[in-house]
Amino acid sequence: MSDLETRGIPARAPLLRRAAPALLGYAAVRALGLVVLAGWSAARGKSAYTLLTARWDALWYTRVAELGYGYEVRLPNGDVHSNLAFFPLLPWLERLLHTLTPLSYADAGFVVGLLASLAAAAGIFAVADRLHGARAGFFAVLLWAVLPVGIVQSMAYSESLFTALAAWSLYAVLTGRWVSAGLLAALAGLTRPVGAAVVAAVWTAGVISFVRARSAQRAPGAHPETHAPGAPGAAPLRASASGDPARRRALGMLLAPLGAAGYVLWVGHRTGAGPLGYLDVQAGWRNGFDGGYAFARFVAGRFTSFPSALAGVGLIAGVALLIRLYVAGVRQRQPAALLVYTGVVLALALCASSYFGSKPRLLMPAFPVLLPLARALARSRPSRAALVTVGPAVAAAVYGAFWLNGSGPP
């Protein structure tokens, strides 16, 4: 008898019903974080709502929503911070919600962030449930909620929106819904530069599925679309309703890069710098890809004194943990789509020369690294699982309040 059935939920219950406990747990963790933030901010004479909606990147997004592109700030050192660096889907949604409701642009960004975080939690559950069952899905969602920088999930930032689109695109790949996967990947590409990770995942899965389909044609009696792309023994795919899975797969692969490619090419045309003009915009923010050299120098610089050396040790331990969890996913034969997606997200976050304080939140969409932990918790005793999740939830709430009332997310 399955875990679901022992709780009175049929094993074949609709996805939303299976996800309900996870979503309730997620909402409880986020509510705890907001309550602690509100109390901490009030004690310091600050507005928690302002910290969530009207500081840092949230201001750039609302400015794009209200005034469009073209705003830039020239710093004394010559750097140019242009709002072209911010992809358009979140501002578009803020503008749409502002137009349809009495909400301000900042209010709209907050609402979009909250709804997107719930959609992301549901998508993470769907992926984990598909691969390891509902209990693992429950813990995958809670682990994502209790990340140290989980408070960003409640901000008017694009991380939650991107994670939602990425998770549901990966779920669509795992279930053979190629057109949906491509459309969601295109939207993810309109949300953040790391949308390239979702595109890579869809294309990897598509190529593997194509190769398997060709091989199946040479094996009489074998259906070409009977296995999920990416890993031997993975869950079976949904049959295509169109009767031509190959065309739907090809269409999904064609759709996937349109969002990211379209925006990058538009920026290049607007700036007059050609197809790679977006890289010039990022360079104005001192963002680039250097293979991790700048990050390694930053970590090494922490060892110049004893107090900061502890931070350096922590950074090394954190990166080592991420690599270990990724290797665990490989050993557990995660589908290739998830491995490629996670690998690209990790590489872009760790090997970019961007502001180092932003790396924790840039790693947030790499939720598949949590699946090995979620799988282990799903097999553990309830008391141990509760201890592993409740403690980090409280710690994350306190750290989130301290963080936003201090340096905050860049």
GROMACS .gro file of C-alpha atoms in nm:
model
  410
    1MET     CA    1   0.000   0.000   0.000
    2SER     CA    2   0.139   0.342  -0.093
    3ASP     CA    3   0.199   0.635   0.144
    4LEU     CA    4  -0.084   0.818  -0.025
    5GLU     CA    5  -0.329   0.538   0.032
    6THR     CA    6  -0.237   0.512   0.401
    7ARG     CA    7  -0.334   0.877   0.438
    8GLY     CA    8  -0.665   0.820   0.266
    9ILE     CA    9  -0.561   0.983  -0.062
   10PRO     CA   10  -0.592   0.752  -0.365
   11ALA     CA   11  -0.262   0.687  -0.541
   12ARG     CA   12  -0.415   0.813  -0.863
   13ALA     CA   13  -0.568   1.127  -0.712
   14PRO     CA   14  -0.541   1.442  -0.924
   15LEU     CA   15  -0.205   1.614  -0.902
   16LEU     CA   16  -0.337   1.922  -0.721
   17ARG     CA   17  -0.497   1.706  -0.454
   18ARG     CA   18  -0.176   1.510  -0.403
   19ALA     CA   19   0.017   1.837  -0.384
   20ALA     CA   20  -0.218   1.997  -0.126
   21PRO     CA   21  -0.019   1.891   0.186
   22ALA     CA   22   0.303   2.018   0.030
   23LEU     CA   23   0.145   2.350  -0.067
   24LEU     CA   24   0.001   2.395   0.281
   25GLY     CA   25   0.341   2.324   0.433
   26TYR     CA   26   0.502   2.565   0.191
   27ALA     CA   27   0.250   2.838   0.275
   28ALA     CA   28   0.315   2.786   0.646
   29VAL     CA   29   0.692   2.827   0.601
   30ARG     CA   30   0.650   3.141   0.392
   31ALA     CA   31   0.398   3.283   0.643
   32LEU     CA   32   0.647   3.223   0.923
   33GLY     CA   33   0.913   3.406   0.728
   34LEU     CA   34   0.688   3.704   0.666
   35VAL     CA   35   0.576   3.724   1.030
   36VAL     CA   36   0.935   3.720   1.156
   37LEU     CA   37   1.033   3.977   0.894
   38ALA     CA   38   0.746   4.204   0.995
   39GLY     CA   39   0.841   4.186   1.362
   40TRP     CA   40   1.211   4.237   1.301
   41SER     CA   41   1.150   4.529   1.065
   42ALA     CA   42   0.907   4.698   1.303
   43ALA     CA   43   1.165   4.675   1.583
   44ARG     CA   44   1.413   4.856   1.358
   45GLY     CA   45   1.162   5.116   1.242
   46LYS     CA   46   1.148   4.980   0.887
   47SER     CA   47   0.864   4.865   0.663
   48ALA     CA   48   0.875   4.495   0.583
   49TYR     CA   49   0.651   4.553   0.284
   50THR     CA   50   0.891   4.812   0.143
   51LEU     CA   51   1.178   4.567   0.181
   52LEU     CA   52   0.980   4.309  -0.016
   53THR     CA   53   0.850   4.530  -0.293
   54ALA     CA   54   1.040   4.856  -0.332
   55ARG     CA   55   1.411   4.796  -0.295
   56TRP     CA   56   1.694   4.655  -0.504
   57ASP     CA   57   1.588   4.471  -0.822
   58ALA     CA   58   1.219   4.512  -0.738
   59LEU     CA   59   1.254   4.885  -0.810
   60TRP     CA   60   1.405   4.813  -1.150
   61TYR     CA   61   1.124   4.576  -1.241
   62THR     CA   62   0.849   4.819  -1.138
   63ARG     CA   63   1.020   5.099  -1.330
   64VAL     CA   64   1.020   4.883  -1.645
   65ALA     CA   65   0.654   4.800  -1.584
   66GLU     CA   66   0.561   5.166  -1.546
   67LEU     CA   67   0.788   5.343  -1.793
   68GLY     CA   68   0.925   5.075  -2.022
   69TYR     CA   69   1.285   5.028  -2.123
   70GLY     CA   70   1.543   5.302  -2.170
   71TYR     CA   71   1.627   5.400  -1.813
   72GLU     CA   72   1.991   5.380  -1.705
   73VAL     CA   73   2.217   5.499  -1.426
   74ARG     CA   74   2.574   5.614  -1.492
   75LEU     CA   75   2.803   5.556  -1.196
   76PRO     CA   76   3.107   5.771  -1.107
   77ASN     CA   77   3.341   5.488  -1.211
   78GLY     CA   78   3.194   5.486  -1.562
   79ASP     CA   79   2.974   5.179  -1.529
   80VAL     CA   80   2.630   5.202  -1.688
   81HIS     CA   81   2.341   5.023  -1.520
   82SER     CA   82   2.070   4.986  -1.784
   83ASN     CA   83   1.727   4.840  -1.718
   84LEU     CA   84   1.769   4.641  -2.041
   85ALA     CA   85   1.948   4.388  -1.819
   86PHE     CA   86   1.610   4.288  -1.674
   87PHE     CA   87   1.405   4.045  -1.879
   88PRO     CA   88   1.047   4.153  -1.950
   89LEU     CA   89   0.801   3.885  -1.835
   90LEU     CA   90   0.773   3.996  -1.472
   91PRO     CA   91   0.728   4.366  -1.564
   92TRP     CA   92   0.470   4.265  -1.825
   93LEU     CA   93   0.272   4.076  -1.561
   94GLU     CA   94   0.303   4.368  -1.319
   95ARG     CA   95   0.170   4.604  -1.584
   96LEU     CA   96  -0.115   4.368  -1.671
   97LEU     CA   97  -0.222   4.327  -1.310
   98HIS     CA   98  -0.194   4.703  -1.250
   99THR     CA   99  -0.414   4.766  -1.553
  100LEU     CA  100  -0.680   4.516  -1.448
  101THR     CA  101  -0.688   4.600  -1.075
  102PRO     CA  102  -0.641   4.901  -0.843
  103LEU     CA  103  -0.302   4.763  -0.739
  104SER     CA  104   0.009   4.976  -0.777
  105TYR     CA  105   0.299   4.838  -0.978
  106ALA     CA  106   0.479   4.743  -0.656
  107ASP     CA  107   0.167   4.575  -0.519
  108ALA     CA  108   0.125   4.388  -0.845
  109GLY     CA  109   0.485   4.267  -0.827
  110PHE     CA  110   0.425   4.135  -0.475
  111VAL     CA  111   0.109   3.950  -0.581
  112VAL     CA  112   0.280   3.803  -0.885
  113GLY     CA  113   0.569   3.690  -0.667
  114LEU     CA  114   0.339   3.520  -0.415
  115LEU     CA  115   0.132   3.342  -0.679
  116ALA     CA  116   0.444   3.242  -0.871
  117SER     CA  117   0.600   3.098  -0.555
  118LEU     CA  118   0.296   2.874  -0.506
  119ALA     CA  119   0.311   2.771  -0.871
  120ALA     CA  120   0.681   2.696  -0.828
  121ALA     CA  121   0.612   2.484  -0.521
  122ALA     CA  122   0.345   2.293  -0.712
  123GLY     CA  123   0.582   2.241  -1.004
  124ILE     CA  124   0.860   2.115  -0.778
  125PHE     CA  125   0.614   1.874  -0.620
  126ALA     CA  126   0.500   1.755  -0.962
  127VAL     CA  127   0.854   1.676  -1.073
  128ALA     CA  128   0.950   1.501  -0.747
  129ASP     CA  129   0.620   1.314  -0.732
  130ARG     CA  130   0.668   1.195  -1.089
  131LEU     CA  131   1.013   1.057  -1.012
  132HIS     CA  132   0.998   0.947  -0.648
  133GLY     CA  133   0.640   0.967  -0.522
  134ALA     CA  134   0.425   1.212  -0.330
  135ARG     CA  135   0.613   1.186  -0.002
  136ALA     CA  136   0.938   1.288  -0.171
  137GLY     CA  137   0.748   1.565  -0.346
  138PHE     CA  138   0.628   1.694  -0.010
  139PHE     CA  139   0.982   1.716   0.128
  140ALA     CA  140   1.124   1.862  -0.193
  141VAL     CA  141   0.882   2.153  -0.160
  142LEU     CA  142   0.962   2.205   0.208
  143LEU     CA  143   1.336   2.193   0.143
  144TRP     CA  144   1.298   2.459  -0.125
  145ALA     CA  145   1.090   2.670   0.115
  146VAL     CA  146   1.348   2.656   0.396
  147LEU     CA  147   1.647   2.762   0.189
  148PRO     CA  148   1.843   3.028   0.381
  149VAL     CA  149   1.747   3.292   0.123
  150GLY     CA  150   1.393   3.159   0.085
  151ILE     CA  151   1.251   3.501   0.173
  152VAL     CA  152   1.330   3.600  -0.187
  153GLN     CA  153   1.043   3.371  -0.286
  154SER     CA  154   0.808   3.626  -0.126
  155MET     CA  155   0.963   3.931  -0.291
  156ALA     CA  156   0.875   4.117  -0.609
  157TYR     CA  157   1.168   3.939  -0.776
  158SER     CA  158   1.173   3.703  -1.073
  159GLU     CA  159   1.321   3.393  -0.904
  160SER     CA  160   0.986   3.242  -0.809
  161LEU     CA  161   0.834   3.312  -1.150
  162PHE     CA  162   1.132   3.158  -1.327
  163THR     CA  163   1.137   2.852  -1.100
  164ALA     CA  164   0.767   2.796  -1.161
  165LEU     CA  165   0.807   2.806  -1.539
  166ALA     CA  166   1.120   2.590  -1.528
  167ALA     CA  167   0.966   2.326  -1.300
  168TRP     CA  168   0.650   2.293  -1.505
  169SER     CA  169   0.848   2.283  -1.828
  170LEU     CA  170   1.058   1.998  -1.687
  171TYR     CA  171   0.742   1.821  -1.573
  172ALA     CA  172   0.598   1.860  -1.923
  173VAL     CA  173   0.915   1.704  -2.064
  174LEU     CA  174   0.889   1.412  -1.821
  175THR     CA  175   0.529   1.349  -1.924
  176GLY     CA  176   0.582   1.390  -2.298
  177ARG     CA  177   0.393   1.718  -2.335
  178TRP     CA  178   0.644   1.863  -2.577
  179VAL     CA  179   0.454   2.171  -2.695
  180SER     CA  180   0.375   2.271  -2.337
  181ALA     CA  181   0.740   2.218  -2.246
  182GLY     CA  182   0.850   2.440  -2.532
  183LEU     CA  183   0.603   2.716  -2.452
  184LEU     CA  184   0.698   2.718  -2.084
  185ALA     CA  185   1.067   2.719  -2.175
  186ALA     CA  186   1.007   3.018  -2.402
  187LEU     CA  187   0.836   3.203  -2.116
  188ALA     CA  188   1.121   3.111  -1.882
  189GLY     CA  189   1.356   3.259  -2.142
  190LEU     CA  190   1.163   3.585  -2.114
  191THR     CA  191   1.208   3.587  -1.737
  192ARG     CA  192   1.578   3.549  -1.664
  193PRO     CA  193   1.901   3.493  -1.862
  194VAL     CA  194   1.926   3.150  -1.701
  195GLY     CA  195   1.627   3.055  -1.915
  196ALA     CA  196   1.896   2.903  -2.135
  197ALA     CA  197   1.904   2.616  -1.883
  198VAL     CA  198   1.542   2.528  -1.954
  199VAL     CA  199   1.601   2.546  -2.328
  200ALA     CA  200   1.902   2.316  -2.293
  201ALA     CA  201   1.693   2.070  -2.092
  202VAL     CA  202   1.414   2.060  -2.351
  203TRP     CA  203   1.659   2.018  -2.636
  204THR     CA  204   1.854   1.745  -2.455
  205ALA     CA  205   1.539   1.551  -2.379
  206GLY     CA  206   1.416   1.603  -2.735
  207VAL     CA  207   1.736   1.470  -2.889
  208ILE     CA  208   1.737   1.167  -2.658
  209SER     CA  209   1.373   1.098  -2.737
  210PHE     CA  210   1.446   1.128  -3.109
  211VAL     CA  211   1.734   0.881  -3.085
  212ARG     CA  212   1.521   0.636  -2.888
  213ALA     CA  213   1.238   0.671  -3.135
  214ARG     CA  214   1.472   0.589  -3.423
  215SER     CA  215   1.607   0.290  -3.232
  216ALA     CA  216   1.255   0.172  -3.155
  217GLN     CA  217   1.169   0.177  -3.524
  218ARG     CA  218   1.425  -0.099  -3.569
  219ALA     CA  219   1.275  -0.303  -3.286
  220PRO     CA  220   0.936  -0.450  -3.389
  221GLY     CA  221   0.670  -0.423  -3.123
  222ALA     CA  222   0.839  -0.142  -2.931
  223HIS     CA  223   0.659   0.191  -2.903
  224PRO     CA  224   0.888   0.486  -2.989
  225GLU     CA  225   0.760   0.711  -2.712
  226THR     CA  226   0.724   0.475  -2.418
  227HIS     CA  227   1.004   0.599  -2.192
  228ALA     CA  228   1.066   0.935  -2.034
  229PRO     CA  229   1.359   1.114  -2.193
  230GLY     CA  230   1.680   1.119  -2.006
  231ALA     CA  231   1.725   0.815  -1.788
  232PRO     CA  232   1.688   0.439  -1.828
  233GLY     CA  233   1.393   0.313  -1.631
  234ALA     CA  234   1.235   0.653  -1.592
  235ALA     CA  235   0.859   0.700  -1.581
  236PRO     CA  236   0.659   0.634  -1.898
  237LEU     CA  237   0.552   0.922  -2.116
  238ARG     CA  238   0.200   1.031  -2.192
  239ALA     CA  239   0.091   0.939  -2.541
  240SER     CA  240   0.056   1.229  -2.782
  241ALA     CA  241  -0.299   1.333  -2.852
  242SER     CA  242  -0.211   1.444  -3.203
  243GLY     CA  243  -0.107   1.101  -3.318
  244ASP     CA  244   0.232   1.236  -3.429
  245PRO     CA  245   0.465   1.265  -3.130
  246ALA     CA  246   0.765   1.344  -3.351
  247ARG     CA  247   0.605   1.663  -3.484
  248ARG     CA  248   0.499   1.777  -3.141
  249ARG     CA  249   0.847   1.711  -3.008
  250ALA     CA  250   1.001   1.910  -3.293
  251LEU     CA  251   0.754   2.195  -3.238
  252GLY     CA  252   0.833   2.205  -2.867
  253MET     CA  253   1.205   2.219  -2.940
  254LEU     CA  254   1.153   2.503  -3.188
  255LEU     CA  255   0.941   2.702  -2.943
  256ALA     CA  256   1.177   2.661  -2.646
  257PRO     CA  257   1.448   2.917  -2.740
  258LEU     CA  258   1.216   3.183  -2.883
  259GLY     CA  259   1.175   3.379  -2.559
  260ALA     CA  260   1.540   3.420  -2.466
  261ALA     CA  261   1.658   3.458  -2.824
  262GLY     CA  262   1.386   3.709  -2.905
  263TYR     CA  263   1.467   3.937  -2.612
  264VAL     CA  264   1.845   3.917  -2.658
  265LEU     CA  265   1.815   3.998  -3.028
  266TRP     CA  266   1.576   4.285  -2.952
  267VAL     CA  267   1.824   4.433  -2.703
  268GLY     CA  268   2.100   4.402  -2.960
  269HIS     CA  269   1.887   4.583  -3.217
  270ARG     CA  270   1.783   4.855  -2.970
  271THR     CA  271   2.139   4.924  -2.857
  272GLY     CA  272   2.280   4.898  -3.209
  273ALA     CA  273   2.543   4.655  -3.083
  274GLY     CA  274   2.427   4.357  -3.288
  275PRO     CA  275   2.316   4.009  -3.175
  276LEU     CA  276   2.546   4.009  -2.872
  277GLY     CA  277   2.447   4.353  -2.749
  278TYR     CA  278   2.293   4.208  -2.435
  279LEU     CA  279   2.641   4.103  -2.321
  280ASP     CA  280   2.745   4.468  -2.338
  281VAL     CA  281   2.448   4.560  -2.119
  282GLN     CA  282   2.550   4.297  -1.865
  283ALA     CA  283   2.908   4.418  -1.877
  284GLY     CA  284   2.783   4.757  -1.761
  285TRP     CA  285   2.667   4.578  -1.446
  286ARG     CA  286   3.005   4.402  -1.418
  287ASN     CA  287   2.833   4.073  -1.502
  288GLY     CA  288   3.007   3.817  -1.717
  289PHE     CA  289   3.117   3.455  -1.736
  290ASP     CA  290   3.474   3.383  -1.635
  291GLY     CA  291   3.458   3.015  -1.546
  292GLY     CA  292   3.450   3.089  -1.174
  293TYR     CA  293   3.780   3.278  -1.156
  294ALA     CA  294   3.634   3.588  -0.989
  295PHE     CA  295   3.436   3.379  -0.742
  296ALA     CA  296   3.745   3.175  -0.654
  297ARG     CA  297   3.939   3.498  -0.591
  298PHE     CA  298   3.652   3.626  -0.376
  299VAL     CA  299   3.653   3.307  -0.166
  300ALA     CA  300   4.033   3.314  -0.135
  301GLY     CA  301   4.012   3.674  -0.019
  302ARG     CA  302   3.804   3.564   0.281
  303PHE     CA  303   4.110   3.397   0.431
  304THR     CA  304   4.296   3.721   0.498
  305SER     CA  305   4.172   3.735   0.858
  306PHE     CA  306   4.023   3.497   1.110
  307PRO     CA  307   3.660   3.618   1.120
  308SER     CA  308   3.626   3.633   0.742
  309ALA     CA  309   3.803   3.297   0.710
  310LEU     CA  310   3.497   3.136   0.864
  311ALA     CA  311   3.290   3.279   0.581
  312GLY     CA  312   3.541   3.139   0.334
  313VAL     CA  313   3.511   2.795   0.488
  314GLY     CA  314   3.134   2.824   0.472
  315LEU     CA  315   3.143   2.918   0.104
  316ILE     CA  316   3.368   2.624   0.020
  317ALA     CA  317   3.145   2.388   0.219
  318GLY     CA  318   2.835   2.522   0.042
  319VAL     CA  319   2.981   2.472  -0.304
  320ALA     CA  320   3.103   2.125  -0.207
  321LEU     CA  321   2.753   2.036  -0.085
  322LEU     CA  322   2.598   2.151  -0.412
  323ILE     CA  323   2.844   1.941  -0.611
  324ARG     CA  324   2.784   1.641  -0.389
  325LEU     CA  325   2.406   1.669  -0.427
  326TYR     CA  326   2.443   1.704  -0.803
  327VAL     CA  327   2.661   1.391  -0.816
  328ALA     CA  328   2.400   1.213  -0.603
  329GLY     CA  329   2.140   1.304  -0.863
  330VAL     CA  330   2.360   1.155  -1.133
  331ARG     CA  331   2.405   0.835  -0.933
  332GLN     CA  332   2.033   0.814  -0.872
  333ARG     CA  333   1.984   0.833  -1.248
  334GLN     CA  334   1.783   1.154  -1.261
  335PRO     CA  335   1.649   1.217  -1.612
  336ALA     CA  336   1.900   1.390  -1.838
  337ALA     CA  337   1.669   1.693  -1.872
  338LEU     CA  338   1.696   1.759  -1.497
  339LEU     CA  339   2.071   1.701  -1.489
  340VAL     CA  340   2.133   1.936  -1.781
  341TYR     CA  341   1.902   2.202  -1.637
  342THR     CA  342   2.064   2.185  -1.294
  343GLY     CA  343   2.414   2.179  -1.437
  344VAL     CA  344   2.357   2.492  -1.643
  345VAL     CA  345   2.196   2.678  -1.350
  346LEU     CA  346   2.487   2.587  -1.122
  347ALA     CA  347   2.746   2.679  -1.383
  348LEU     CA  348   2.591   3.017  -1.462
  349ALA     CA  349   2.554   3.103  -1.094
  350LEU     CA  350   2.894   2.987  -0.971
  351CYS     CA  351   3.102   3.076  -1.275
  352ALA     CA  352   2.968   3.427  -1.333
  353SER     CA  353   3.160   3.736  -1.227
  354SER     CA  354   2.850   3.905  -1.092
  355TYR     CA  355   2.804   4.048  -0.743
  356PHE     CA  356   2.888   3.760  -0.512
  357GLY     CA  357   2.615   3.831  -0.261
  358SER     CA  358   2.358   3.747  -0.527
  359LYS     CA  359   2.481   3.391  -0.583
  360PRO     CA  360   2.259   3.224  -0.319
  361ARG     CA  361   1.942   3.354  -0.482
  362LEU     CA  362   2.077   3.278  -0.830
  363LEU     CA  363   2.112   2.916  -0.717
  364MET     CA  364   1.752   2.901  -0.594
  365PRO     CA  365   1.605   2.772  -0.924
  366ALA     CA  366   1.837   2.467  -0.908
  367PHE     CA  367   1.571   2.275  -0.715
  368PRO     CA  368   1.660   1.929  -0.857
  369VAL     CA  369   1.968   1.922  -0.630
  370LEU     CA  370   1.719   1.889  -0.342
  371LEU     CA  371   1.567   1.568  -0.477
  372PRO     CA  372   1.827   1.332  -0.323
  373LEU     CA  373   1.766   1.492   0.017
  374ALA     CA  374   1.389   1.479  -0.034
  375ARG     CA  375   1.412   1.113  -0.130
  376ALA     CA  376   1.612   1.037   0.187
  377LEU     CA  377   1.365   1.227   0.407
  378ALA     CA  378   1.076   1.042   0.246
  379ARG     CA  379   1.228   0.719   0.375
  380SER     CA  380   1.311   0.846   0.724
  381ARG     CA  381   1.105   0.842   1.041
  382PRO     CA  382   0.847   1.122   1.072
  383SER     CA  383   1.014   1.260   1.387
  384ARG     CA  384   1.351   1.287   1.216
  385ALA     CA  385   1.199   1.438   0.902
  386ALA     CA  386   1.014   1.696   1.111
  387LEU     CA  387   1.333   1.791   1.294
  388VAL     CA  388   1.521   1.834   0.966
  389THR     CA  389   1.254   2.064   0.821
  390VAL     CA  390   1.117   2.259   1.121
  391GLY     CA  391   1.458   2.368   1.249
  392PRO     CA  392   1.574   2.507   0.911
  393ALA     CA  393   1.235   2.676   0.865
  394VAL     CA  394   1.284   2.878   1.183
  395ALA     CA  395   1.647   2.949   1.100
  396ALA     CA  396   1.555   3.061   0.747
  397ALA     CA  397   1.284   3.293   0.881
  398VAL     CA  398   1.528   3.458   1.124
  399TYR     CA  399   1.806   3.480   0.867
  400GLY     CA  400   1.570   3.623   0.604
  401ALA     CA  401   1.462   3.899   0.842
  402PHE     CA  402   1.822   3.974   0.940
  403TRP     CA  403   1.932   3.969   0.574
  404LEU     CA  404   1.665   4.203   0.437
  405ASN     CA  405   1.713   4.445   0.726
  406GLY     CA  406   2.086   4.443   0.655
  407SER     CA  407   2.262   4.418   0.323
  408GLY     CA  408   1.967   4.244   0.159
  409PRO     CA  409   1.962   4.074  -0.181
  410PRO     CA  410   2.141   4.265  -0.456
   0.00000   0.00000   0.00000
